XYZ file of C-alpha atoms in Angstrom:
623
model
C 22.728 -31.822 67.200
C 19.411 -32.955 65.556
C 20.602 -36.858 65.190
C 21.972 -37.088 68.733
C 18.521 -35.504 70.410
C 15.034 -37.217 70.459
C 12.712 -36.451 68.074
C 10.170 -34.294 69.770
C 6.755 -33.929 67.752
C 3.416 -32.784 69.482
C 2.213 -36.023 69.780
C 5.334 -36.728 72.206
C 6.435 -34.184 73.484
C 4.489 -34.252 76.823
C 5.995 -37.481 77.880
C 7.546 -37.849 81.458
C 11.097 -39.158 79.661
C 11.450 -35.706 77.894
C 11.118 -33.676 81.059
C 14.859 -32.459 81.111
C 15.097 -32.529 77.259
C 16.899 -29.192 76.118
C 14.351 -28.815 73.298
C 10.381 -28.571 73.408
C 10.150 -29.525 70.023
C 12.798 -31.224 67.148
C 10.469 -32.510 64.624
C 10.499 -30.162 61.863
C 6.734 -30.956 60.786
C 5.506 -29.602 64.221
C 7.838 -26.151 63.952
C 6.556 -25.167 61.002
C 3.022 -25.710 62.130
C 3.606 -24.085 65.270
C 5.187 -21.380 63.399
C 2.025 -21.025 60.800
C -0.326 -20.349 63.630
C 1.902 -18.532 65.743
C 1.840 -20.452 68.725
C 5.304 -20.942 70.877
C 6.331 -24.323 71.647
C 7.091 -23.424 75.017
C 3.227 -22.204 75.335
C 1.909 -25.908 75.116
C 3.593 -27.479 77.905
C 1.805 -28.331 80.946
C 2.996 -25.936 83.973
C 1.093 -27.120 87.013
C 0.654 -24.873 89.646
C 2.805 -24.669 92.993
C 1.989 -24.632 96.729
C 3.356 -21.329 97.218
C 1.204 -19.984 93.712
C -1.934 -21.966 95.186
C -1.348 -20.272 98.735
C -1.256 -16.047 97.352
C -3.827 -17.203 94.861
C -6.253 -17.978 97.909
C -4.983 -15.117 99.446
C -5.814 -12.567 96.153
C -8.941 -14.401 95.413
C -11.692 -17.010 96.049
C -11.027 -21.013 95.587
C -13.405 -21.810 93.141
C -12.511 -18.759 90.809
C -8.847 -20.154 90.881
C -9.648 -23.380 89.961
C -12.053 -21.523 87.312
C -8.850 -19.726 85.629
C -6.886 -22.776 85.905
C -9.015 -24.488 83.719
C -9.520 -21.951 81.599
C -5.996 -21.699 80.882
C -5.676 -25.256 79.867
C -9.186 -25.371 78.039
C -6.352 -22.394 76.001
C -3.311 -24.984 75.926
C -5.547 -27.215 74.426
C -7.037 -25.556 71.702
C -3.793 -24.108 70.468
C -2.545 -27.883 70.392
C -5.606 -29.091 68.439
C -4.899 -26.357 66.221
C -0.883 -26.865 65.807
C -1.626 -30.588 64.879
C -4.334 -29.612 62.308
C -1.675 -27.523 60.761
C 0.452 -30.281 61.433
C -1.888 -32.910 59.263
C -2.230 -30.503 56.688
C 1.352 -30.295 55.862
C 1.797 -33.803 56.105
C -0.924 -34.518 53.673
C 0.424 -31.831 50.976
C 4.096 -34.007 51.390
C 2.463 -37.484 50.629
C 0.605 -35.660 47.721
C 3.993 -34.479 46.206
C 5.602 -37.435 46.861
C 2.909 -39.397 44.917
C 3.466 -36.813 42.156
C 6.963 -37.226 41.986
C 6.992 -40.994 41.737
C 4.159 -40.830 39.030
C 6.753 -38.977 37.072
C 9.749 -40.941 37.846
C 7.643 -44.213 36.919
C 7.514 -42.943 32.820
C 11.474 -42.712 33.015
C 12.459 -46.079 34.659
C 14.221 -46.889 32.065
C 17.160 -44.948 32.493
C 17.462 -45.856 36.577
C 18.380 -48.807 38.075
C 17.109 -49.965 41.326
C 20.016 -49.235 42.919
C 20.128 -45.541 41.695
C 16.514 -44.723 43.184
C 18.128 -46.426 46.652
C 20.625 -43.888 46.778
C 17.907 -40.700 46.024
C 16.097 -42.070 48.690
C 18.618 -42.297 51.320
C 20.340 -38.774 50.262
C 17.285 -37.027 50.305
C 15.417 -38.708 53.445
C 18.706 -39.323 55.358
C 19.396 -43.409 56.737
C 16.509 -43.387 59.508
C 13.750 -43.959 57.037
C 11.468 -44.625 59.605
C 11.717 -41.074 60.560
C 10.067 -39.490 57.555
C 7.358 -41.722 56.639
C 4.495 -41.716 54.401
C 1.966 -41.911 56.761
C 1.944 -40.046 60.728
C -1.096 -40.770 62.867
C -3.004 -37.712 64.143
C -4.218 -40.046 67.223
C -2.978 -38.356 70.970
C -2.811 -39.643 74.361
C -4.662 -37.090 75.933
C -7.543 -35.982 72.839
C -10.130 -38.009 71.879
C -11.494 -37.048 67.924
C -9.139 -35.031 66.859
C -10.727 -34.778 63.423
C -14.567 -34.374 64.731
C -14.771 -30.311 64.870
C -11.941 -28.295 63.189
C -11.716 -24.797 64.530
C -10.490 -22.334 62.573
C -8.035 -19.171 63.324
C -10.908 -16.733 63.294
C -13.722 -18.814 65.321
C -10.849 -19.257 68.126
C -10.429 -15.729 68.375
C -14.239 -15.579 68.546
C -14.161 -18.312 71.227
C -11.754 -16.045 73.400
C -13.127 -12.985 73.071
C -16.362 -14.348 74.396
C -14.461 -16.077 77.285
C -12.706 -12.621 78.173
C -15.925 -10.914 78.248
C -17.547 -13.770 80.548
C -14.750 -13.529 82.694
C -14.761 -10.022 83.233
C -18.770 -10.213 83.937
C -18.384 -12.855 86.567
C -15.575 -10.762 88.185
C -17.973 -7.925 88.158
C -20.397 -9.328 89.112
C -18.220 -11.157 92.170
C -17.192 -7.773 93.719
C -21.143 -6.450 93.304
C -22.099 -9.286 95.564
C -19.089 -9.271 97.945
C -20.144 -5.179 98.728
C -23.391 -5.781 98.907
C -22.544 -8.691 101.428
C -20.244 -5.979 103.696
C -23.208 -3.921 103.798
C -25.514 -6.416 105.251
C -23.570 -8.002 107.258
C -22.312 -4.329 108.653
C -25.930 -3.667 109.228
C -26.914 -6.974 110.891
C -23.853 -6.475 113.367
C -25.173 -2.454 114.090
C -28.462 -4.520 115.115
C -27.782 -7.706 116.688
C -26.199 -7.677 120.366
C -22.766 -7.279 120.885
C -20.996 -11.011 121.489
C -17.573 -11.213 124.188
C -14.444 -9.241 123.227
C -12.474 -12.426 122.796
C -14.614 -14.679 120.367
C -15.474 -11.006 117.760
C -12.137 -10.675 116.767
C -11.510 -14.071 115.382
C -15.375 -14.668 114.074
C -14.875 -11.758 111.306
C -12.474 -13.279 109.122
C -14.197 -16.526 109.094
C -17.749 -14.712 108.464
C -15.781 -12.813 105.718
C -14.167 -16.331 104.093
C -17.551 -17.579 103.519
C -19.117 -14.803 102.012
C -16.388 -15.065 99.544
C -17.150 -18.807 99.034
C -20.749 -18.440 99.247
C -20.616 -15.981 96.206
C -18.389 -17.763 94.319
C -20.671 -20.782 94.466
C -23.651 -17.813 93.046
C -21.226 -16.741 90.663
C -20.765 -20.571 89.596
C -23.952 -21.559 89.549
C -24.671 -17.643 87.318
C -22.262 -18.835 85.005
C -23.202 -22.731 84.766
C -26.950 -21.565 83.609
C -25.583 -19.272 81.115
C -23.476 -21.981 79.328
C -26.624 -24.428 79.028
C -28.912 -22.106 77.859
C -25.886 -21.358 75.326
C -25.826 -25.077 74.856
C -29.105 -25.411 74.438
C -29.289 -23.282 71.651
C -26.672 -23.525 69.381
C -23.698 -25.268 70.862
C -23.066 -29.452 70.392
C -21.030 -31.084 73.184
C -18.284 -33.350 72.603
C -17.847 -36.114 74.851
C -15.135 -34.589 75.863
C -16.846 -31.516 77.164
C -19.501 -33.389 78.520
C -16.665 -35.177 80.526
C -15.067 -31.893 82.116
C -18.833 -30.682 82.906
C -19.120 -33.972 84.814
C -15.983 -33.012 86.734
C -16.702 -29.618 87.464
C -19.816 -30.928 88.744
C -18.451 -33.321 90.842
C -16.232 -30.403 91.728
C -19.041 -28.125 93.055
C -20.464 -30.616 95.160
C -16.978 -31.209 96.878
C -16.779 -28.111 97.475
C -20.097 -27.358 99.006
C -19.598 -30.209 101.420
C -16.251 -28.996 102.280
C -18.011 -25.513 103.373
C -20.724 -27.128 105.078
C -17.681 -29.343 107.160
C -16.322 -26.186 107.673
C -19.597 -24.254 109.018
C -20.500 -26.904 111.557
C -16.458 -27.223 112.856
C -16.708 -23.182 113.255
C -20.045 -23.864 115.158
C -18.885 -26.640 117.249
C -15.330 -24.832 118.162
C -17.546 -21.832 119.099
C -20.132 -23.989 121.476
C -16.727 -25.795 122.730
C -15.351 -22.302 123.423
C -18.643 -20.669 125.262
C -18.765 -23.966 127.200
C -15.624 -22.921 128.551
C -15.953 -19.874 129.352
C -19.191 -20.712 130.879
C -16.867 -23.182 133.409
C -14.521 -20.395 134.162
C -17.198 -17.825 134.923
C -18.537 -20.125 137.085
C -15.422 -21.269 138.786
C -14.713 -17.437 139.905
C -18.458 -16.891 140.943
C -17.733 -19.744 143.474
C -14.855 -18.807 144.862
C -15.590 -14.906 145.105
C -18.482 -16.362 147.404
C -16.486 -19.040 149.437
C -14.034 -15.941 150.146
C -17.481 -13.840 151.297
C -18.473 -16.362 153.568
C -15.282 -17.104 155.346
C -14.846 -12.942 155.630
C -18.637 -12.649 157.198
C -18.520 -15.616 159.287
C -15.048 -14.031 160.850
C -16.790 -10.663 161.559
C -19.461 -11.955 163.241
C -17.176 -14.321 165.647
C -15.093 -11.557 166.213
C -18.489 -9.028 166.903
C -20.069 -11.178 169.514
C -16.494 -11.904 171.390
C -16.252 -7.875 171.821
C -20.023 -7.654 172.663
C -19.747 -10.126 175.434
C -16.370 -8.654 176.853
C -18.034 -4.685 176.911
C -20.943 -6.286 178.828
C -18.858 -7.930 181.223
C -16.978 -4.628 181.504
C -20.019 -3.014 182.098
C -21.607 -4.975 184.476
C -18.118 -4.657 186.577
C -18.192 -0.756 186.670
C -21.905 -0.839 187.891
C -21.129 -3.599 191.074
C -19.104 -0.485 193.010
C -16.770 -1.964 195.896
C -18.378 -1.574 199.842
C -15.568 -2.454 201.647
C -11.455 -2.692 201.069
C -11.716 -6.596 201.946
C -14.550 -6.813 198.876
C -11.987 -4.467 197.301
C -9.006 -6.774 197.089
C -11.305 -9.869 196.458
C -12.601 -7.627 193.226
C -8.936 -6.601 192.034
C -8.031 -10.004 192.254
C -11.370 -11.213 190.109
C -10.372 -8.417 187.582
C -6.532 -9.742 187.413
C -7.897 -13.039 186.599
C -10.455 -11.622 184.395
C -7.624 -9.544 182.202
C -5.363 -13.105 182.093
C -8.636 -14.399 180.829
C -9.346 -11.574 178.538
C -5.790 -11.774 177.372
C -5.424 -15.383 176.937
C -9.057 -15.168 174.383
C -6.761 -12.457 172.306
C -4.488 -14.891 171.787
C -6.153 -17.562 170.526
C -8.050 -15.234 168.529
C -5.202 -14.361 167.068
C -3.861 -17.606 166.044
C -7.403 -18.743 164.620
C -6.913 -15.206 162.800
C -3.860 -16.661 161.117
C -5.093 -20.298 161.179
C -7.966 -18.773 159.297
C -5.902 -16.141 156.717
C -3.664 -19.277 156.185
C -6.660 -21.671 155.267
C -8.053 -18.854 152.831
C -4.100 -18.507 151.208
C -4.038 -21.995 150.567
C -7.935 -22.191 149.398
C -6.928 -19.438 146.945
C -3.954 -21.146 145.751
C -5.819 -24.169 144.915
C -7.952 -22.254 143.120
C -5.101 -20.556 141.051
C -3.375 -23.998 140.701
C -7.098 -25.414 139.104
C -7.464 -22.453 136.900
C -3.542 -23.166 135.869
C -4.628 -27.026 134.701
C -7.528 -25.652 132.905
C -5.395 -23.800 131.404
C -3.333 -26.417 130.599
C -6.106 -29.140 129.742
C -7.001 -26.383 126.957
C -4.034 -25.930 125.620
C -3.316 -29.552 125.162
C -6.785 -30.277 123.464
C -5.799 -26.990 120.933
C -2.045 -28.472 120.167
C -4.286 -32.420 119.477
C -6.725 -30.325 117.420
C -4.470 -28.499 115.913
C -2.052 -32.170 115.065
C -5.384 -33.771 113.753
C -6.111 -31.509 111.391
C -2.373 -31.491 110.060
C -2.737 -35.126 110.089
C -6.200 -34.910 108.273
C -4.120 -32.753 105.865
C -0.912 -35.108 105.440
C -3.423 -37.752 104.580
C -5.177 -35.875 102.046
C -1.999 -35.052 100.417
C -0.739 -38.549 100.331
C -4.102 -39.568 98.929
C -3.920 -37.015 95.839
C -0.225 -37.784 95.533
C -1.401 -41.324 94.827
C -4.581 -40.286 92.975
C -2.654 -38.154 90.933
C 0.095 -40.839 90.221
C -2.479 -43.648 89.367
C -3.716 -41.231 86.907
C -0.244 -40.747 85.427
C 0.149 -44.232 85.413
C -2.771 -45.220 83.698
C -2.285 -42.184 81.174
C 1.425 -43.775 80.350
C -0.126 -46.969 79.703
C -2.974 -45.809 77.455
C -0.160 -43.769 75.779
C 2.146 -47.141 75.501
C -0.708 -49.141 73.806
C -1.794 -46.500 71.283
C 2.283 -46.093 70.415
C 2.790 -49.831 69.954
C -0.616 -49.989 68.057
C 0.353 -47.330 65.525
C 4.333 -48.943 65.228
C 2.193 -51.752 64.069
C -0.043 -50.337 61.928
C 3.517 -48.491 60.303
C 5.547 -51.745 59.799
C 2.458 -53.293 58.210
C 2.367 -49.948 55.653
C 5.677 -50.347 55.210
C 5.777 -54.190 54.183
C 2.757 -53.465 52.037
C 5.189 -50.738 50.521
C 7.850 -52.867 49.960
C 6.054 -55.829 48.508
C 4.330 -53.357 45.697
C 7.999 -51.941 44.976
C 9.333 -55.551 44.936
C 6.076 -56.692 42.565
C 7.117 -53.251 40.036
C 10.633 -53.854 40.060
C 9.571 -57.731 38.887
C 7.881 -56.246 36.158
C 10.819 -53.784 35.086
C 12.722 -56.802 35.210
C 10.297 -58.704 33.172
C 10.428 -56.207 30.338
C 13.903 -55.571 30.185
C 14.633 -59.578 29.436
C 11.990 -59.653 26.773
C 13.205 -56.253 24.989
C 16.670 -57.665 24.946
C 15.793 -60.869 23.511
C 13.515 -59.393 21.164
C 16.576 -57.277 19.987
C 18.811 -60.453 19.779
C 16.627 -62.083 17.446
C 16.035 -59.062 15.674
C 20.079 -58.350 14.852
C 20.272 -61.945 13.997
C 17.615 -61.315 11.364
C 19.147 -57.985 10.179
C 22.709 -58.821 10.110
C 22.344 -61.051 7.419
C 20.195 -58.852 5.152
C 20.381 -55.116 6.116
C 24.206 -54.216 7.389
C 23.020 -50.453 6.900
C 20.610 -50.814 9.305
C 23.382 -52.303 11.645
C 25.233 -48.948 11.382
C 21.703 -47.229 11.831
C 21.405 -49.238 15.426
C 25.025 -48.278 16.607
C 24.570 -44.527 15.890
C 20.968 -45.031 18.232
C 23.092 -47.268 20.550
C 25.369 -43.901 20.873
C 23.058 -41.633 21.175
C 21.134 -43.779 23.961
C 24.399 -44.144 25.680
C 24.578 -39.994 25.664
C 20.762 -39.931 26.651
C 21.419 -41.994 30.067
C 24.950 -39.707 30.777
C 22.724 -36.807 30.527
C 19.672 -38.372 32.872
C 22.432 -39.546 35.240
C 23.652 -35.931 35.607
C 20.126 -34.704 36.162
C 19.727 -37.021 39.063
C 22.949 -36.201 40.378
C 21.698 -32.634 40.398
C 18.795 -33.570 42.205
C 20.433 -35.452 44.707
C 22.977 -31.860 45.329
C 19.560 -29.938 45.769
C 17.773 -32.190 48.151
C 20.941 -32.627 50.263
C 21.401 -28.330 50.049
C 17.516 -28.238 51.267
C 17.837 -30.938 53.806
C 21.071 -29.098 55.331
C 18.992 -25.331 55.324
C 16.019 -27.030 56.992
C 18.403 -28.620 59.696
C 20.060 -25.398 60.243
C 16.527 -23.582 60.272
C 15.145 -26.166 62.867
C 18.457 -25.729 64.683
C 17.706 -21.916 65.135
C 14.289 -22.506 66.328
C 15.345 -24.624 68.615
C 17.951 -22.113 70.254
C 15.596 -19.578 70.446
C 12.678 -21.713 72.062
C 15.724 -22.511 74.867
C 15.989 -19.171 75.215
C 12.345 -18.540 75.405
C 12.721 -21.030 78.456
C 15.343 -19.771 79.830
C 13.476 -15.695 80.366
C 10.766 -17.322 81.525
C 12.292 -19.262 84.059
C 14.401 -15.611 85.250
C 11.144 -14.554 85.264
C 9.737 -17.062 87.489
C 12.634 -16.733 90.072
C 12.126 -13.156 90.465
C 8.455 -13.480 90.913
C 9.043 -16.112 93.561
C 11.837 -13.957 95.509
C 9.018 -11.025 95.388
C 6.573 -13.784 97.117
C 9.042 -14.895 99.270
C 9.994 -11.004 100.797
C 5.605 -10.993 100.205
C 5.761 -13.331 103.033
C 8.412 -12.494 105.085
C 6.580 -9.255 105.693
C 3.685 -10.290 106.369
C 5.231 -13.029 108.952
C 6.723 -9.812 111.136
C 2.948 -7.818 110.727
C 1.456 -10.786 112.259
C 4.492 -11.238 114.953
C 3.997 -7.845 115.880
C 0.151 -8.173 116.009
C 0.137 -10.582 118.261
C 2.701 -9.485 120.971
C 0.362 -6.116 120.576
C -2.313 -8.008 121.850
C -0.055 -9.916 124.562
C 0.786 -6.097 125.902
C -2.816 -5.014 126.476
C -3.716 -8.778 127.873
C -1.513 -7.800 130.605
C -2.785 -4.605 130.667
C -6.014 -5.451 131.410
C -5.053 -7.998 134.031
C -2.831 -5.198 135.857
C -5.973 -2.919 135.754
C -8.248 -5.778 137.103
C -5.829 -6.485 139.696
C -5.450 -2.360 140.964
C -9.556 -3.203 140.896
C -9.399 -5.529 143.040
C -6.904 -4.084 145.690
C -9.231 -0.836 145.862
C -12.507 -3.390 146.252
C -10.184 -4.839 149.425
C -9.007 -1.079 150.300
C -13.064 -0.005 150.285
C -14.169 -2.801 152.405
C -11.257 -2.199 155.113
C -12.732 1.321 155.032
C -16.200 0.345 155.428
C -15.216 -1.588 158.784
C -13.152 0.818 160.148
C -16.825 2.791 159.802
C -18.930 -0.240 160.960
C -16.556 -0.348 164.246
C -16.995 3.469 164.554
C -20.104 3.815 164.779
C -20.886 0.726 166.709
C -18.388 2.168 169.371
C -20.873 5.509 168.858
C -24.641 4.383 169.298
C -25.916 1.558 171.232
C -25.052 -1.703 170.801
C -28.492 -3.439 171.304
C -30.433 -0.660 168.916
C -27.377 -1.079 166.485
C -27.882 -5.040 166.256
C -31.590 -4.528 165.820
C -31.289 -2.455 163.105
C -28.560 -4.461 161.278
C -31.518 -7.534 161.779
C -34.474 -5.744 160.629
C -31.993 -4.336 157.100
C -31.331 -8.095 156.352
C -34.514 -9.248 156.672
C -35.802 -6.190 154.199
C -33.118 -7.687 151.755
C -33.895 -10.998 151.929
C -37.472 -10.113 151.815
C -36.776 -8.137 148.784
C -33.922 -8.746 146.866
C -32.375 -12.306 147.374
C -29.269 -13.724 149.161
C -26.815 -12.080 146.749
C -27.723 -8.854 146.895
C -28.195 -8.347 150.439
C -24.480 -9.305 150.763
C -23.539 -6.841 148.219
C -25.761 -4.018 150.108
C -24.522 -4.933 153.662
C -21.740 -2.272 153.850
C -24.113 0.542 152.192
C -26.752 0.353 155.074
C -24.268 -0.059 157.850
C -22.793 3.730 156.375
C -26.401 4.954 156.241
């Protein structure tokens, strides 16, 4: 299982190419150093956050004090990294240190192993990928810069946390503090200030609310910004790496208080836009009640002076009385012609009546059909507001999908170069090794010829003179012979250890492994059932806000059934009102009537303008 899957160490293990790796980690280096601290491996991968996550996170809390734990929680990743390849280092270093010791040892007893002997110690106990387990393993990361500038230790990083937990706890305090004491005032302004249309109050609320939140966020940043420098200034160095994220969150504020301002003067605008329109309508209505007002009054009038000239005619008929029965016929005949007459005016009276009721129908249903394309012009401008701003937000997308892909890109590269540096730097460590093993094993060589010739000459010396001394040499020839069987079984003892310790460290690294896939695999059971409890989060609130709104649909037409009974008692009232005028111009006399009505609309006009005395017509007639 090892030899078939990458080797994962925390230098690569973030790579793109490992993203559907079974493993977070293989190397066994990096377990054990992630095991020392206590850190998980599954803890130091990068989990960005989703769309849905991003969505009930701006629905719990403010933007800004997402982002804020966001970063946080990497500023954590991080550290625990730093820390895990410090450990890392460490255990590295204490290897090479052995290994030196080892082979400072082995170097007093070369003479009883041959080169080829120390080949196969090598290769049993580091396996046949030497370049695997090398001497030397670069502490250098794609994403850290001066790894080796400031080493934390366990007990300042639980200092460092405590004192972030406490910071975060006094900024959310402090958060909710302002956002009551914002309620209140803004409660107490809206008791005092005048009360705006029922439409527009609903719908300004929420927004008001949204940028209290932001606005105290931005206090609560700019709080927490002033604590850290005077921190700074007093004891704390920066790194240019944290000088670098203070730049960004920087740059980060400003974006963001731009991106309110936008917003204020778009909820400004909208709200002009929509006053302006209701403005129009109000208008619209005003002019058409009073077209209607003048067609009604102009008819009464017509129809007042016909029946005023028809009673006098009537009247002056009944005074003339007949002389003679001659006159009399010539009269009856006068009055025949006179009631054709009469009758023929009634008729044409009539159909100007419905001329006139017909002109006023179709006067109102232009009206109606105008107020129906308003209608309609405003609803098209909402649905091309409403597609610009999704197209405003495709676009922005797109452009951080790109941003954030050029960033990946260039990170890849960077990573690339510093790989291919350090594979350089490695083959040149490992020539330089091999030419210092090829220069001792010269020397060995070297020795051995002249000890053997120097023995040569020696038995040619002592044969001839000392043949006890040749039995003396045999017996040490023996017992050198013994010597190396002995050392050889040593090293073959070694060998069976290293290859026992080699297979207990696989099978520990094996076991690590299964349980960080496990790890994964809670988590990710964990993550599905927190998304289906989103999801059904959702869902509900989908139907509240379906049923909201038809709510509000109901009493719309509520209120336009009540103004419509409102308006067919207005009509009822003023039918009543001239049943009244008629009666009690058929009562008193016509000519002190008329005078009257003359004299009231003069006092009106005199008084209270046009408007009014139209409005106060029907009261004075009753009086």
């Amino acid at each position: 299982m090892m030899e078939d899957s990458p080797k994962l160490t925390l230098y690569n293990f973030d790579d793109p190419q490992y993203d559907n790796c079974s493993y977070v980690l293989t190397s066994p280096r990096s377990l054990k150093a992630c095991s020392r601290m206590g850190v998980k491996p599954v803890d130091l991968l990068y989990t960005p956050p989703t769309d849905q996550d991003h969505q009930i996170c701006h629905l719990l809390y403010p933007g800004t004090l997402c982002s804020r734990l966001h970063n946080e929680q990497e500023d954590l990743r991080h550290l625990k990294l730093k820390l895990c390849l410090e450990e890392r280092n460490r255990i590295l270093k204490k290897e090479q240190l052995d290994l030196l010791n080892k082979s400072s040892k082995e170097n007093t007893v070369d003479n009883f192993f041959d080169n080829s002997q120390m080949d196969n110690i090598y290769s049993s106990s580091y396996g046949d990928n030497k370049s695997q387990y090398q001497f030397h393993e670069y502490p250098k990361t794609a994403w850290m810069e001066n790894s080796y500038e400031d080493k934390v230790s366990r007990f300042k990083f639980e200092e460092r946390m405590k004192e972030l937990r406490e910071e975060s706890r006094k900024l959310r305090l402090d958060l909710k503090c302002r956002e009551k004491n914002l309620l209140n005032t803004m409660k107490s302004a809206a008791e005092s200030s005048p009360p705006y249309s029922a439409r527009s109050s609903p719908k300004r609320e929420p927004l008001l609310s949204s940028l209290e939140k932001k606005s105290a966020s931005l206090d609560s940043c700019n709080s927490r910004k002033e604590k850290l420098a005077s921190r700074s200034r007093g004891h704390l160095k920066l790194t240019p790496k944290d000088q670098k994220i203070l730049d960004v969150m920087k740059s980060r504020r400003e974006n963001e208080r731009a991106c309110c301002q936008r917003r204020q003067m778009l909820h400004h605008q909208w709200e002009r836009e929509k006053r302006q329109e209701e403005m129009v309508k109000s208008t619209l209505e005003n002019i058409r009640r009073k077209m209607i007002r003048v067609a009604n009054l102009k008819s009464e009038k017509n129809l007042n002076e016909i029946w005023e000239e028809e009673s006098k005619k009537l009247e002056d008929i009944d005074a003339t009385t007949p002389a003679d029965d001659g006159s009399m016929t010539h009269r009856s005949d006068q009055l025949l012609e006179e009631l054709i007459k009469k009758e023929e005016v009634r008729v044409r009276m009539s159909n100007r009546r419905k001329q006139k009721k017909k002109h006023q129908e179709e006067k109102l249903q232009d009206l109606t059909r105008e107020e129906e394309l308003m209608k309609k012009m405003l609803q098209e401008k909402q649905e091309m507001d409403i597609q610009r701003a999704s197209q405003k937000k495709q676009t922005m997308v797109a452009n951080n999908v790109a941003k954030m892909k050029k960033v990946n890109t260039e990170r890849f590269n960077k990573y690339k170069t510093q790989k291919e540096f350090l594979n350089t730097q490695e083959r040149d460590i490992c020539e330089s090794l091999s030419q210092v093993l090829a220069q001792q094993q010269g020397q060995v060589m070297d020795n051995l010829e002249k000890l053997t010739n120097e023995r040569v000459v020696l038995q040619k010396y002592k044969r001839k003179i000392f043949d006890k001394r040749l039995e003396r040499s045999r017996n040490l020839k023996h017992q050198g012979e013994k010597e190396k069987c002995c050392g050889r079984k040593a090293v073959e003892e070694l060998a069976e250890e290293t290859q026992q310790k080699v297979q207990t460290h696989t099978c520990s690294a094996h076991m690590k492994a299964q349980k960080a896939r496990e790890d994964r695999l809670h988590r990710e059971i964990s993550h599905a059932s927190n998304m289906k409890r989103i999801n059904t989060y959702l869902e509900l609130w989908k139907e509240k806000t379906v049923e909201h709104l038809s709510e509000k649909e109901k009493r719309l037409e509520e209120i336009q059934a009540a103004r419509e009974q409102q308006m067919n008692e207005a009509r009822a009232s003023a039918h009543r009102s001239m049943i009244l005028r008629n009666k009690l111009r058929q009562y008193y006399d016509p000519n002190n009537f008329d005078k009257k009505l003359l004299e009231a609309e003069l006092y009106i006009k005199m008084g209270s303008g046009i408007q009014t005395a139209a409005k106060n017509l029907s009261s004075f007639s009753i009086s």
